[in-house]
């Protein structure tokens, strides 16, 4: 049994009350989590540490990111085991996706900063130099689906730009964030620069968003929670980055290479039990290849081994969507049931026969459930893909027309003949109800800094030269 503690100013502490962390694989209690209510102590610690951390050079901070990456790398397997325990995901997925990417997040931003061009704009009679100052104390709120991966995607750029941090991981998956805090202490990372607080979202998360000394909130989570965060933070003029839900289409055109498309679309539908904001849970297939695609897709799905969904509540939500699909007239052509008595397992589920604008096909389920729909023309595929309130991601599978069609999809990212193929320099984020702002490369560094322009008028001597 692990005791999760808050990390505040380099010291560990608990709270008056605690609650249980449940393992999704078998329903057992694996840790106790402090029910922290107020964020004031963490804010004080972060405020105290900010001037010292902000005074380091970019290069010094980049060196720290590399040291953190080294330390995480030295514990790659242990961290993956912890993530697999907390989320129920297969160990290989935790190793290859979650922890590899968490390490890469630190390495990437360290290296990116070393190659950052200076931002200088010459005028005939003056020179503009853009400085990037830290925002100050920033709040980082992350979800349970990719716990360390998404937290470190925020921690690394926030640190690089000289901010101090209060991180609030999901109450459902606190273990790798807790371990990250321990690792920082072990490598002598300056106290108070990273503070990690645990508890319920509406309590400690809300308190973090409300605190006037927290100058920016980077939030990844559901659209409904994002709306609440925005309502609280916007009137205080905090910087706000919102990475929210998705309901993404995988579009298979009539000229698709099915040998590539079928495994790609299966992976997009079911990786991490469908619990990735980028998962393609609405599959749109051209009528002329529909039967062939469906047969191969179902054969591939029948071979899948997937982990549980994250919690009992979430399992109930996903199963209720399967009931809704039946009520809406859908045919469950694969899966549809809870698959084991222990833990929170649901079979990989495929639904056909629904309208593309049904609730099942347009609301985010965030589980191992996909719907399949037919279309007759590229224009119809675009119209069907764009009919949801979300606009996060999508994929198009076609030998010749993928890029052209991708440009017409209303979403922040579209992959052509691939999925989840990530270059960390590119903008990542959604439009419509999928969020506000972008992360990645310079977009992250822009969010975690205040760009200040210094305009120096040339003196007469310089002007004459
Ligand atoms: P939630 O919105 O429930 O929670 C996200 C985070 O917000 C958690 O840390 C949660 O804490 C916290 N929180 C809850 N209430 C508040 C509040 N009032 N104020 C501040 N913080 C609060 O999302 P889930 O954890 O369920 O994650 C799944 C969702 O995240 C899906 O919709 C998915 O699409 C989205 N997501 C988006 C991504 C993107 O990049 N666009 C990437 C990954 C996921 P607690 O857990 O303790 O309640």
Short mmCIF file of C-alpha atoms and ligand atoms in Angstrom, two decimals:
data_model
loop_
_atom_site.label_atom_id
_atom_site.label_comp_id
_atom_site.label_asym_id
_atom_site.label_seq_id
_atom_site.Cartn_x
_atom_site.Cartn_y
_atom_site.Cartn_z
CA UNK A 1 0.00 0.00 0.00
CA UNK A 2 1.52 3.29 -1.12
CA UNK A 3 0.98 6.47 0.86
CA UNK A 4 0.74 9.37 -1.56
CA UNK A 5 1.80 12.69 -0.04
CA UNK A 6 1.80 16.28 -1.17
CA UNK A 7 5.16 17.77 -2.12
CA UNK A 8 5.27 21.39 -0.99
CA UNK A 9 8.48 23.41 -0.76
CA UNK A 10 10.57 20.24 -0.88
CA UNK A 11 8.72 18.72 2.12
CA UNK A 12 6.20 15.91 2.17
CA UNK A 13 2.90 16.27 3.96
CA UNK A 14 -0.46 14.58 4.17
CA UNK A 15 -3.92 16.02 4.85
CA UNK A 16 -6.40 15.52 7.68
CA UNK A 17 -8.39 13.13 5.50
CA UNK A 18 -7.39 10.67 2.83
CA UNK A 19 -9.16 8.49 0.27
CA UNK A 20 -8.39 5.30 -1.63
CA UNK A 21 -6.69 4.81 -4.97
CA UNK A 22 -8.26 1.78 -6.68
CA UNK A 23 -6.51 -0.51 -9.18
CA UNK A 24 -8.68 -0.82 -12.31
CA UNK A 25 -7.38 -4.31 -13.10
CA UNK A 26 -8.87 -5.97 -10.02
CA UNK A 27 -10.62 -3.33 -7.92
CA UNK A 28 -8.07 -3.58 -5.07
CA UNK A 29 -6.95 -0.59 -2.98
CA UNK A 30 -3.37 0.31 -3.90
CA UNK A 31 -2.72 3.67 -2.26
CA UNK A 32 -4.08 6.35 0.02
CA UNK A 33 -4.34 9.88 -1.31
CA UNK A 34 -4.45 13.04 0.82
CA UNK A 35 -7.70 14.98 0.45
CA UNK A 36 -6.05 18.39 0.25
CA UNK A 37 -8.51 21.27 0.32
CA UNK A 38 -6.44 24.45 0.06
CA UNK A 39 -3.54 25.36 -2.12
CA UNK A 40 -2.15 28.35 -0.13
CA UNK A 41 0.95 26.61 1.26
CA UNK A 42 1.94 25.35 -2.16
CA UNK A 43 1.43 28.82 -3.64
CA UNK A 44 3.69 30.36 -0.96
CA UNK A 45 6.39 27.79 -1.63
CA UNK A 46 6.17 28.36 -5.37
CA UNK A 47 6.25 32.15 -4.94
CA UNK A 48 9.33 31.91 -2.72
CA UNK A 49 11.17 29.70 -5.19
CA UNK A 50 10.30 31.65 -8.33
CA UNK A 51 12.88 34.46 -8.21
CA UNK A 52 15.79 32.01 -7.80
CA UNK A 53 14.57 29.63 -10.49
CA UNK A 54 13.63 32.45 -12.85
CA UNK A 55 17.11 33.95 -12.44
CA UNK A 56 18.84 30.88 -13.90
CA UNK A 57 19.75 31.09 -17.56
CA UNK A 58 17.74 29.19 -20.14
CA UNK A 59 20.76 26.94 -20.62
CA UNK A 60 20.94 26.15 -16.89
CA UNK A 61 17.27 25.29 -16.80
CA UNK A 62 17.64 23.15 -19.94
CA UNK A 63 20.45 21.27 -18.19
CA UNK A 64 18.07 20.57 -15.30
CA UNK A 65 15.50 19.16 -17.74
CA UNK A 66 18.14 16.77 -19.05
CA UNK A 67 19.01 15.72 -15.50
CA UNK A 68 15.34 14.99 -14.82
CA UNK A 69 15.13 13.00 -18.06
CA UNK A 70 18.22 10.98 -17.03
CA UNK A 71 16.69 10.22 -13.65
CA UNK A 72 13.37 9.14 -15.19
CA UNK A 73 15.21 7.01 -17.71
CA UNK A 74 17.12 5.22 -14.98
CA UNK A 75 13.73 4.17 -13.54
CA UNK A 76 11.89 3.56 -16.82
CA UNK A 77 10.58 0.13 -15.87
CA UNK A 78 9.65 0.99 -12.27
CA UNK A 79 7.73 4.02 -13.46
CA UNK A 80 5.96 1.95 -16.11
CA UNK A 81 5.00 -0.63 -13.49
CA UNK A 82 3.54 2.11 -11.32
CA UNK A 83 1.60 3.58 -14.26
CA UNK A 84 0.31 0.15 -15.27
CA UNK A 85 -0.81 -0.52 -11.69
CA UNK A 86 -2.62 2.80 -11.41
CA UNK A 87 -4.29 2.85 -14.84
CA UNK A 88 -4.65 -0.86 -15.63
CA UNK A 89 -2.94 -0.39 -18.99
CA UNK A 90 -0.65 -3.19 -20.24
CA UNK A 91 2.95 -2.81 -19.03
CA UNK A 92 4.25 -2.65 -22.64
CA UNK A 93 1.97 0.34 -23.34
CA UNK A 94 3.12 2.05 -20.15
CA UNK A 95 6.76 1.35 -21.10
CA UNK A 96 6.59 2.27 -24.77
CA UNK A 97 3.99 5.03 -24.77
CA UNK A 98 3.67 6.63 -21.33
CA UNK A 99 7.12 6.58 -19.81
CA UNK A 100 9.12 6.84 -23.03
CA UNK A 101 7.19 9.96 -23.93
CA UNK A 102 7.50 11.41 -20.40
CA UNK A 103 11.30 11.18 -20.68
CA UNK A 104 11.16 12.57 -24.22
CA UNK A 105 9.10 15.57 -23.03
CA UNK A 106 12.05 16.77 -20.89
CA UNK A 107 14.70 15.96 -23.49
CA UNK A 108 12.72 17.55 -26.31
CA UNK A 109 12.16 20.89 -24.59
CA UNK A 110 15.77 21.06 -23.35
CA UNK A 111 17.08 20.57 -26.88
CA UNK A 112 14.43 22.77 -28.46
CA UNK A 113 15.48 25.70 -26.28
CA UNK A 114 19.12 25.29 -27.31
CA UNK A 115 18.14 25.80 -30.94
CA UNK A 116 15.69 28.61 -30.40
CA UNK A 117 16.39 31.58 -32.68
CA UNK A 118 16.65 35.03 -31.10
CA UNK A 119 13.56 37.13 -31.73
CA UNK A 120 14.99 40.43 -33.01
CA UNK A 121 13.16 42.74 -35.42
CA UNK A 122 15.21 45.52 -37.02
CA UNK A 123 13.67 48.80 -38.12
CA UNK A 124 15.49 51.49 -40.02
CA UNK A 125 16.01 53.54 -36.89
CA UNK A 126 15.44 51.08 -34.02
CA UNK A 127 15.93 47.49 -32.87
CA UNK A 128 13.17 45.41 -31.26
CA UNK A 129 14.23 42.57 -29.01
CA UNK A 130 11.65 40.17 -27.66
CA UNK A 131 12.33 38.87 -24.17
CA UNK A 132 10.49 35.90 -22.77
CA UNK A 133 9.94 36.37 -19.06
CA UNK A 134 8.43 33.73 -16.76
CA UNK A 135 4.70 34.04 -16.10
CA UNK A 136 5.32 33.29 -12.40
CA UNK A 137 3.49 30.60 -10.46
CA UNK A 138 1.57 28.32 -12.81
CA UNK A 139 -1.05 25.64 -12.15
CA UNK A 140 -0.95 22.39 -14.12
CA UNK A 141 -4.02 20.18 -14.05
CA UNK A 142 -3.86 16.82 -15.79
CA UNK A 143 -6.17 13.84 -16.42
CA UNK A 144 -5.94 10.12 -15.70
CA UNK A 145 -5.59 8.59 -19.15
CA UNK A 146 -1.87 9.32 -19.73
CA UNK A 147 -0.93 10.51 -16.25
CA UNK A 148 2.84 11.13 -16.33
CA UNK A 149 2.96 11.71 -20.10
CA UNK A 150 0.49 14.60 -20.02
CA UNK A 151 1.76 16.06 -16.75
CA UNK A 152 5.38 16.19 -17.94
CA UNK A 153 4.23 17.68 -21.27
CA UNK A 154 3.30 20.71 -19.15
CA UNK A 155 6.01 20.52 -16.46
CA UNK A 156 8.96 20.58 -18.89
CA UNK A 157 8.09 23.79 -20.83
CA UNK A 158 6.81 25.51 -17.69
CA UNK A 159 10.13 24.88 -15.93
CA UNK A 160 12.19 25.78 -18.96
CA UNK A 161 10.65 29.24 -19.14
CA UNK A 162 11.43 29.95 -15.47
CA UNK A 163 8.05 29.39 -13.84
CA UNK A 164 7.43 27.59 -10.61
CA UNK A 165 4.72 24.98 -10.57
CA UNK A 166 1.80 23.64 -8.64
CA UNK A 167 0.75 20.39 -10.26
CA UNK A 168 -2.54 18.69 -9.53
CA UNK A 169 -2.71 15.19 -11.03
CA UNK A 170 -6.00 13.33 -11.34
CA UNK A 171 -7.18 11.84 -8.05
CA UNK A 172 -7.63 8.54 -9.92
CA UNK A 173 -3.98 8.21 -10.98
CA UNK A 174 -1.61 10.01 -8.59
CA UNK A 175 1.19 7.45 -8.37
CA UNK A 176 3.66 8.48 -11.07
CA UNK A 177 3.28 12.18 -10.22
CA UNK A 178 4.09 11.27 -6.61
CA UNK A 179 7.13 9.31 -7.80
CA UNK A 180 8.22 12.19 -10.02
CA UNK A 181 8.24 14.41 -6.91
CA UNK A 182 10.41 11.87 -5.07
CA UNK A 183 12.80 11.68 -8.02
CA UNK A 184 13.15 15.47 -8.08
CA UNK A 185 14.05 15.43 -4.40
CA UNK A 186 16.54 12.59 -4.96
CA UNK A 187 18.43 14.53 -7.64
CA UNK A 188 18.59 17.69 -5.55
CA UNK A 189 16.19 19.72 -7.67
CA UNK A 190 15.59 23.12 -6.01
CA UNK A 191 12.85 22.95 -3.36
CA UNK A 192 9.58 24.74 -4.09
CA UNK A 193 10.05 24.91 -7.86
CA UNK A 194 7.78 21.92 -8.41
CA UNK A 195 4.99 21.42 -5.88
CA UNK A 196 2.54 18.56 -6.27
CA UNK A 197 -0.81 18.55 -4.50
CA UNK A 198 -3.36 15.74 -4.45
CA UNK A 199 -7.06 15.58 -3.78
CA UNK A 200 -10.43 15.93 -5.45
CA UNK A 201 -10.68 18.07 -8.57
CA UNK A 202 -13.62 20.22 -7.44
CA UNK A 203 -11.75 20.97 -4.16
CA UNK A 204 -8.00 21.30 -4.65
CA UNK A 205 -8.24 21.74 -8.44
CA UNK A 206 -10.82 24.50 -8.08
CA UNK A 207 -8.78 26.13 -5.29
CA UNK A 208 -5.75 26.19 -7.61
CA UNK A 209 -7.71 27.79 -10.45
CA UNK A 210 -9.22 30.37 -8.07
CA UNK A 211 -5.98 31.43 -6.38
CA UNK A 212 -5.06 34.98 -7.44
CA UNK A 213 -1.31 34.34 -7.23
CA UNK A 214 -1.51 31.52 -9.79
CA UNK A 215 -0.99 33.39 -13.03
CA UNK A 216 -1.61 30.69 -15.60
CA UNK A 217 -3.59 27.47 -15.74
CA UNK A 218 -2.74 24.72 -18.18
CA UNK A 219 -5.60 22.24 -18.08
CA UNK A 220 -6.11 18.94 -19.86
CA UNK A 221 -9.37 17.13 -19.20
CA UNK A 222 -13.01 16.93 -20.12
CA UNK A 223 -14.93 19.70 -21.89
CA UNK A 224 -17.42 20.18 -19.02
CA UNK A 225 -14.60 20.65 -16.48
CA UNK A 226 -12.77 22.92 -18.93
CA UNK A 227 -15.85 25.13 -19.08
CA UNK A 228 -15.81 25.43 -15.26
CA UNK A 229 -12.08 26.22 -15.26
CA UNK A 230 -12.58 28.89 -17.92
CA UNK A 231 -15.49 30.43 -16.02
CA UNK A 232 -13.32 30.78 -12.92
CA UNK A 233 -10.04 31.84 -14.51
CA UNK A 234 -11.14 34.12 -17.36
CA UNK A 235 -12.45 37.03 -15.22
CA UNK A 236 -9.09 37.04 -13.40
CA UNK A 237 -7.29 37.42 -16.76
CA UNK A 238 -5.14 34.36 -16.14
CA UNK A 239 -3.39 32.81 -19.06
CA UNK A 240 -5.42 29.75 -19.92
CA UNK A 241 -4.67 26.71 -22.04
CA UNK A 242 -7.49 24.19 -22.36
CA UNK A 243 -6.92 20.80 -23.97
CA UNK A 244 -10.35 19.16 -23.85
CA UNK A 245 -12.37 16.25 -25.17
CA UNK A 246 -12.67 14.83 -28.65
CA UNK A 247 -14.82 12.64 -30.87
CA UNK A 248 -12.53 12.02 -33.77
CA UNK A 249 -13.27 10.48 -37.15
CA UNK A 250 -11.15 7.95 -39.01
CA UNK A 251 -12.11 8.32 -42.68
CA UNK A 252 -11.41 5.49 -45.10
CA UNK A 253 -11.72 6.63 -48.73
CA UNK A 254 -12.43 4.26 -51.61
CA UNK A 255 -8.76 4.33 -52.69
CA UNK A 256 -7.40 3.42 -49.23
CA UNK A 257 -4.80 0.72 -48.79
CA UNK A 258 -6.78 -1.53 -46.45
CA UNK A 259 -3.65 -3.40 -45.42
CA UNK A 260 -2.52 -0.15 -43.83
CA UNK A 261 -5.89 1.29 -42.90
CA UNK A 262 -7.35 -1.64 -40.98
CA UNK A 263 -4.55 -2.01 -38.37
CA UNK A 264 -4.21 1.78 -38.19
CA UNK A 265 -7.89 2.34 -37.54
CA UNK A 266 -8.01 -0.52 -35.00
CA UNK A 267 -5.09 1.07 -33.13
CA UNK A 268 -6.74 4.50 -33.31
CA UNK A 269 -9.96 3.08 -31.92
CA UNK A 270 -8.67 0.92 -29.10
CA UNK A 271 -5.20 1.99 -27.90
CA UNK A 272 -5.33 2.52 -24.12
CA UNK A 273 -8.85 0.99 -24.21
CA UNK A 274 -10.01 3.94 -26.30
CA UNK A 275 -9.11 6.34 -23.51
CA UNK A 276 -6.96 8.79 -25.48
CA UNK A 277 -8.42 12.13 -26.49
CA UNK A 278 -7.10 11.51 -30.03
CA UNK A 279 -8.72 8.08 -30.46
CA UNK A 280 -10.75 7.66 -33.63
CA UNK A 281 -14.07 6.40 -32.30
CA UNK A 282 -16.21 7.30 -35.36
CA UNK A 283 -15.16 5.31 -38.39
CA UNK A 284 -16.45 6.56 -41.74
CA UNK A 285 -16.03 4.13 -44.64
CA UNK A 286 -16.78 4.53 -48.35
CA UNK A 287 -19.73 2.31 -49.35
CA UNK A 288 -17.77 0.57 -52.11
CA UNK A 289 -15.30 -0.94 -49.62
CA UNK A 290 -17.53 -1.02 -46.54
CA UNK A 291 -18.15 -4.80 -46.45
CA UNK A 292 -14.52 -5.68 -47.09
CA UNK A 293 -13.33 -3.18 -44.47
CA UNK A 294 -15.85 -4.36 -41.87
CA UNK A 295 -14.89 -8.00 -42.28
CA UNK A 296 -11.16 -7.31 -41.85
CA UNK A 297 -11.77 -4.81 -39.06
CA UNK A 298 -13.88 -7.27 -37.04
CA UNK A 299 -11.29 -10.00 -37.56
CA UNK A 300 -8.57 -7.68 -36.21
CA UNK A 301 -10.71 -6.54 -33.27
CA UNK A 302 -11.41 -10.15 -32.28
CA UNK A 303 -7.65 -10.61 -31.78
CA UNK A 304 -7.27 -7.56 -29.53
CA UNK A 305 -6.23 -7.77 -25.92
CA UNK A 306 -7.13 -4.57 -24.14
CA UNK A 307 -6.81 -3.42 -20.55
CA UNK A 308 -9.63 -2.28 -18.28
CA UNK A 309 -11.17 1.18 -18.28
CA UNK A 310 -10.06 3.45 -15.51
CA UNK A 311 -12.73 3.13 -12.81
CA UNK A 312 -16.06 1.60 -11.83
CA UNK A 313 -17.84 4.90 -12.53
CA UNK A 314 -16.24 5.20 -15.92
CA UNK A 315 -17.13 1.58 -16.72
CA UNK A 316 -20.77 2.36 -15.87
CA UNK A 317 -20.64 5.42 -18.14
CA UNK A 318 -19.18 3.47 -21.07
CA UNK A 319 -21.71 0.61 -20.62
CA UNK A 320 -24.54 3.16 -20.52
CA UNK A 321 -23.42 4.43 -23.94
CA UNK A 322 -23.60 0.87 -25.28
CA UNK A 323 -27.20 0.69 -23.96
CA UNK A 324 -27.88 4.04 -25.60
CA UNK A 325 -26.53 2.73 -28.90
CA UNK A 326 -29.01 -0.17 -28.77
CA UNK A 327 -31.83 2.24 -27.88
CA UNK A 328 -30.83 4.38 -30.86
CA UNK A 329 -31.16 1.37 -33.17
CA UNK A 330 -27.50 0.33 -33.42
CA UNK A 331 -26.28 -3.23 -33.96
CA UNK A 332 -23.54 -4.42 -31.63
CA UNK A 333 -21.40 -6.45 -34.04
CA UNK A 334 -18.53 -7.07 -31.60
CA UNK A 335 -18.19 -6.94 -27.82
CA UNK A 336 -20.73 -4.92 -25.87
CA UNK A 337 -20.29 -6.51 -22.45
CA UNK A 338 -18.27 -6.29 -19.28
CA UNK A 339 -15.63 -8.91 -19.90
CA UNK A 340 -14.38 -10.07 -16.49
CA UNK A 341 -15.79 -10.16 -12.99
CA UNK A 342 -12.80 -8.46 -11.38
CA UNK A 343 -11.75 -4.98 -12.29
CA UNK A 344 -13.30 -2.73 -14.86
CA UNK A 345 -12.94 -4.57 -18.17
CA UNK A 346 -15.19 -3.95 -21.16
CA UNK A 347 -14.94 -5.88 -24.43
CA UNK A 348 -13.72 -4.07 -27.52
CA UNK A 349 -17.08 -2.98 -28.92
CA UNK A 350 -18.05 -2.21 -32.52
CA UNK A 351 -21.44 -0.71 -33.39
CA UNK A 352 -22.96 -0.33 -36.86
CA UNK A 353 -26.30 0.84 -38.18
CA UNK A 354 -26.40 4.17 -36.34
CA UNK A 355 -26.87 7.56 -37.88
CA UNK A 356 -23.61 9.54 -37.92
CA UNK A 357 -25.37 12.30 -35.97
CA UNK A 358 -26.81 10.02 -33.25
CA UNK A 359 -25.78 10.74 -29.67
CA UNK A 360 -23.61 7.60 -29.56
CA UNK A 361 -21.74 8.77 -32.65
CA UNK A 362 -21.26 12.38 -31.58
CA UNK A 363 -20.71 12.35 -27.78
CA UNK A 364 -17.37 11.44 -26.24
CA UNK A 365 -17.49 7.92 -24.74
CA UNK A 366 -13.78 7.61 -23.97
CA UNK A 367 -13.75 3.83 -23.87
CA UNK A 368 -13.26 0.79 -26.14
CA UNK A 369 -16.32 1.58 -28.27
CA UNK A 370 -16.39 2.60 -31.93
CA UNK A 371 -19.21 3.25 -34.36
CA UNK A 372 -18.92 2.60 -38.12
CA UNK A 373 -20.82 4.56 -40.78
CA UNK A 374 -20.92 4.53 -44.59
CA UNK A 375 -20.59 7.43 -46.99
CA UNK A 376 -20.83 7.75 -50.78
CA UNK A 377 -18.64 10.74 -51.64
CA UNK A 378 -15.71 12.73 -50.25
CA UNK A 379 -18.04 15.68 -49.66
CA UNK A 380 -20.35 13.51 -47.60
CA UNK A 381 -17.41 12.18 -45.56
CA UNK A 382 -16.34 15.74 -44.74
CA UNK A 383 -19.86 16.74 -43.75
CA UNK A 384 -20.17 13.66 -41.50
CA UNK A 385 -16.76 14.24 -39.91
CA UNK A 386 -17.55 17.87 -39.13
CA UNK A 387 -20.97 17.30 -37.58
CA UNK A 388 -19.80 17.00 -33.95
CA UNK A 389 -19.22 19.81 -31.45
CA UNK A 390 -15.63 18.61 -31.05
CA UNK A 391 -12.65 19.45 -33.22
CA UNK A 392 -9.55 17.79 -31.82
CA UNK A 393 -8.11 15.30 -34.32
CA UNK A 394 -8.84 12.85 -37.10
CA UNK A 395 -7.28 10.57 -39.66
CA UNK A 396 -7.81 10.02 -43.38
CA UNK A 397 -6.80 6.83 -45.16
CA UNK A 398 -6.33 7.21 -48.93
CA UNK A 399 -3.65 6.58 -51.54
CA UNK A 400 -4.20 9.84 -53.43
CA UNK A 401 -6.72 12.24 -51.88
CA UNK A 402 -5.87 12.18 -48.17
CA UNK A 403 -4.15 15.54 -47.82
CA UNK A 404 -6.81 17.38 -49.82
CA UNK A 405 -9.58 15.91 -47.71
CA UNK A 406 -7.65 16.48 -44.46
CA UNK A 407 -7.65 20.24 -45.11
CA UNK A 408 -11.44 20.25 -44.98
CA UNK A 409 -11.74 18.60 -41.56
CA UNK A 410 -12.59 20.99 -38.73
CA UNK A 411 -10.04 19.86 -36.17
CA UNK A 412 -6.68 20.87 -34.77
CA UNK A 413 -4.80 17.88 -36.19
CA UNK A 414 -5.39 15.42 -39.00
CA UNK A 415 -3.19 12.44 -39.83
CA UNK A 416 -3.05 10.96 -43.32
CA UNK A 417 -2.37 7.21 -43.56
CA UNK A 418 -1.14 7.19 -39.96
CA UNK A 419 -2.36 8.02 -36.49
CA UNK A 420 -0.72 9.40 -33.34
CA UNK A 421 2.45 10.10 -35.30
CA UNK A 422 3.83 12.92 -33.19
CA UNK A 423 6.49 15.54 -33.84
CA UNK A 424 6.73 17.53 -30.62
CA UNK A 425 7.52 20.77 -32.49
CA UNK A 426 4.11 21.04 -34.12
CA UNK A 427 0.99 22.68 -32.67
CA UNK A 428 -1.20 20.33 -30.64
CA UNK A 429 -4.71 21.32 -29.63
CA UNK A 430 -8.31 21.52 -30.60
CA UNK A 431 -10.93 23.83 -32.03
CA UNK A 432 -14.66 24.07 -31.24
CA UNK A 433 -15.42 22.32 -27.90
CA UNK A 434 -12.03 20.58 -27.91
CA UNK A 435 -10.17 23.49 -26.41
CA UNK A 436 -8.47 26.82 -26.57
CA UNK A 437 -4.79 27.32 -27.34
CA UNK A 438 -2.04 25.06 -28.57
CA UNK A 439 0.77 23.10 -26.92
CA UNK A 440 3.99 21.82 -28.50
CA UNK A 441 7.32 23.42 -29.41
CA UNK A 442 7.16 27.19 -29.48
CA UNK A 443 3.44 27.17 -28.69
CA UNK A 444 4.16 25.70 -25.24
CA UNK A 445 7.04 28.08 -24.63
CA UNK A 446 4.82 30.99 -25.68
CA UNK A 447 2.12 29.96 -23.25
CA UNK A 448 4.54 29.57 -20.35
CA UNK A 449 6.19 32.96 -20.89
CA UNK A 450 5.30 36.62 -21.17
CA UNK A 451 6.70 38.01 -24.42
CA UNK A 452 8.07 41.50 -23.74
CA UNK A 453 9.29 43.74 -26.53
CA UNK A 454 12.14 46.19 -25.91
CA UNK A 455 12.36 48.76 -28.69
CA UNK A 456 15.63 50.71 -28.69
CA UNK A 457 15.84 53.80 -30.92
CA UNK A 458 19.24 54.06 -32.60
CA UNK A 459 21.15 57.12 -31.51
CA UNK A 460 22.27 59.69 -34.07
CA UNK A 461 25.74 58.18 -34.35
CA UNK A 462 24.32 54.70 -35.16
CA UNK A 463 21.83 56.25 -37.56
CA UNK A 464 24.67 57.94 -39.50
CA UNK A 465 26.79 54.75 -39.76
P1 LIG B 1 -11.73 15.67 -15.92
O1 LIG B 1 -12.17 16.89 -16.62
O2 LIG B 1 -12.69 14.96 -15.05
O3 LIG B 1 -10.47 15.95 -15.02
C1 LIG B 1 -9.29 16.55 -15.51
C2 LIG B 1 -8.53 17.14 -14.36
O4 LIG B 1 -9.28 18.22 -13.80
C3 LIG B 1 -8.33 16.16 -13.20
O5 LIG B 1 -7.08 16.40 -12.60
C4 LIG B 1 -9.45 16.55 -12.26
O6 LIG B 1 -9.20 16.17 -10.95
C5 LIG B 1 -9.44 18.04 -12.42
N1 LIG B 1 -10.66 18.73 -12.00
C6 LIG B 1 -11.91 18.24 -11.82
N2 LIG B 1 -12.76 19.22 -11.45
C7 LIG B 1 -12.04 20.36 -11.38
C8 LIG B 1 -12.34 21.72 -11.06
N3 LIG B 1 -13.58 22.11 -10.74
N4 LIG B 1 -11.36 22.63 -11.11
C9 LIG B 1 -10.11 22.27 -11.47
N5 LIG B 1 -9.75 21.00 -11.77
C10 LIG B 1 -10.71 20.05 -11.73
O7 LIG B 1 -11.18 14.73 -17.06
P2 LIG B 1 -10.71 13.25 -16.91
O8 LIG B 1 -9.63 13.16 -15.87
O9 LIG B 1 -11.92 12.41 -16.78
O10 LIG B 1 -10.00 13.00 -18.30
C11 LIG B 1 -10.67 12.59 -19.42
C12 LIG B 1 -10.97 13.77 -20.33
O11 LIG B 1 -9.77 14.43 -20.67
C13 LIG B 1 -11.58 13.35 -21.64
O12 LIG B 1 -12.63 14.21 -21.97
C14 LIG B 1 -10.44 13.51 -22.62
O13 LIG B 1 -10.87 13.74 -23.93
C15 LIG B 1 -9.74 14.69 -22.06
N6 LIG B 1 -8.36 14.72 -22.56
C16 LIG B 1 -8.00 15.70 -23.44
C17 LIG B 1 -6.73 15.70 -23.98
C18 LIG B 1 -6.29 16.77 -24.93
O14 LIG B 1 -5.09 16.92 -25.12
N7 LIG B 1 -7.18 17.52 -25.55
C19 LIG B 1 -5.74 14.66 -23.64
C20 LIG B 1 -6.23 13.71 -22.68
C21 LIG B 1 -7.50 13.75 -22.17
P3 LIG B 1 -9.85 14.79 -10.40
O15 LIG B 1 -9.48 13.72 -11.34
O16 LIG B 1 -9.18 14.69 -9.11
O17 LIG B 1 -11.32 15.03 -10.35
#
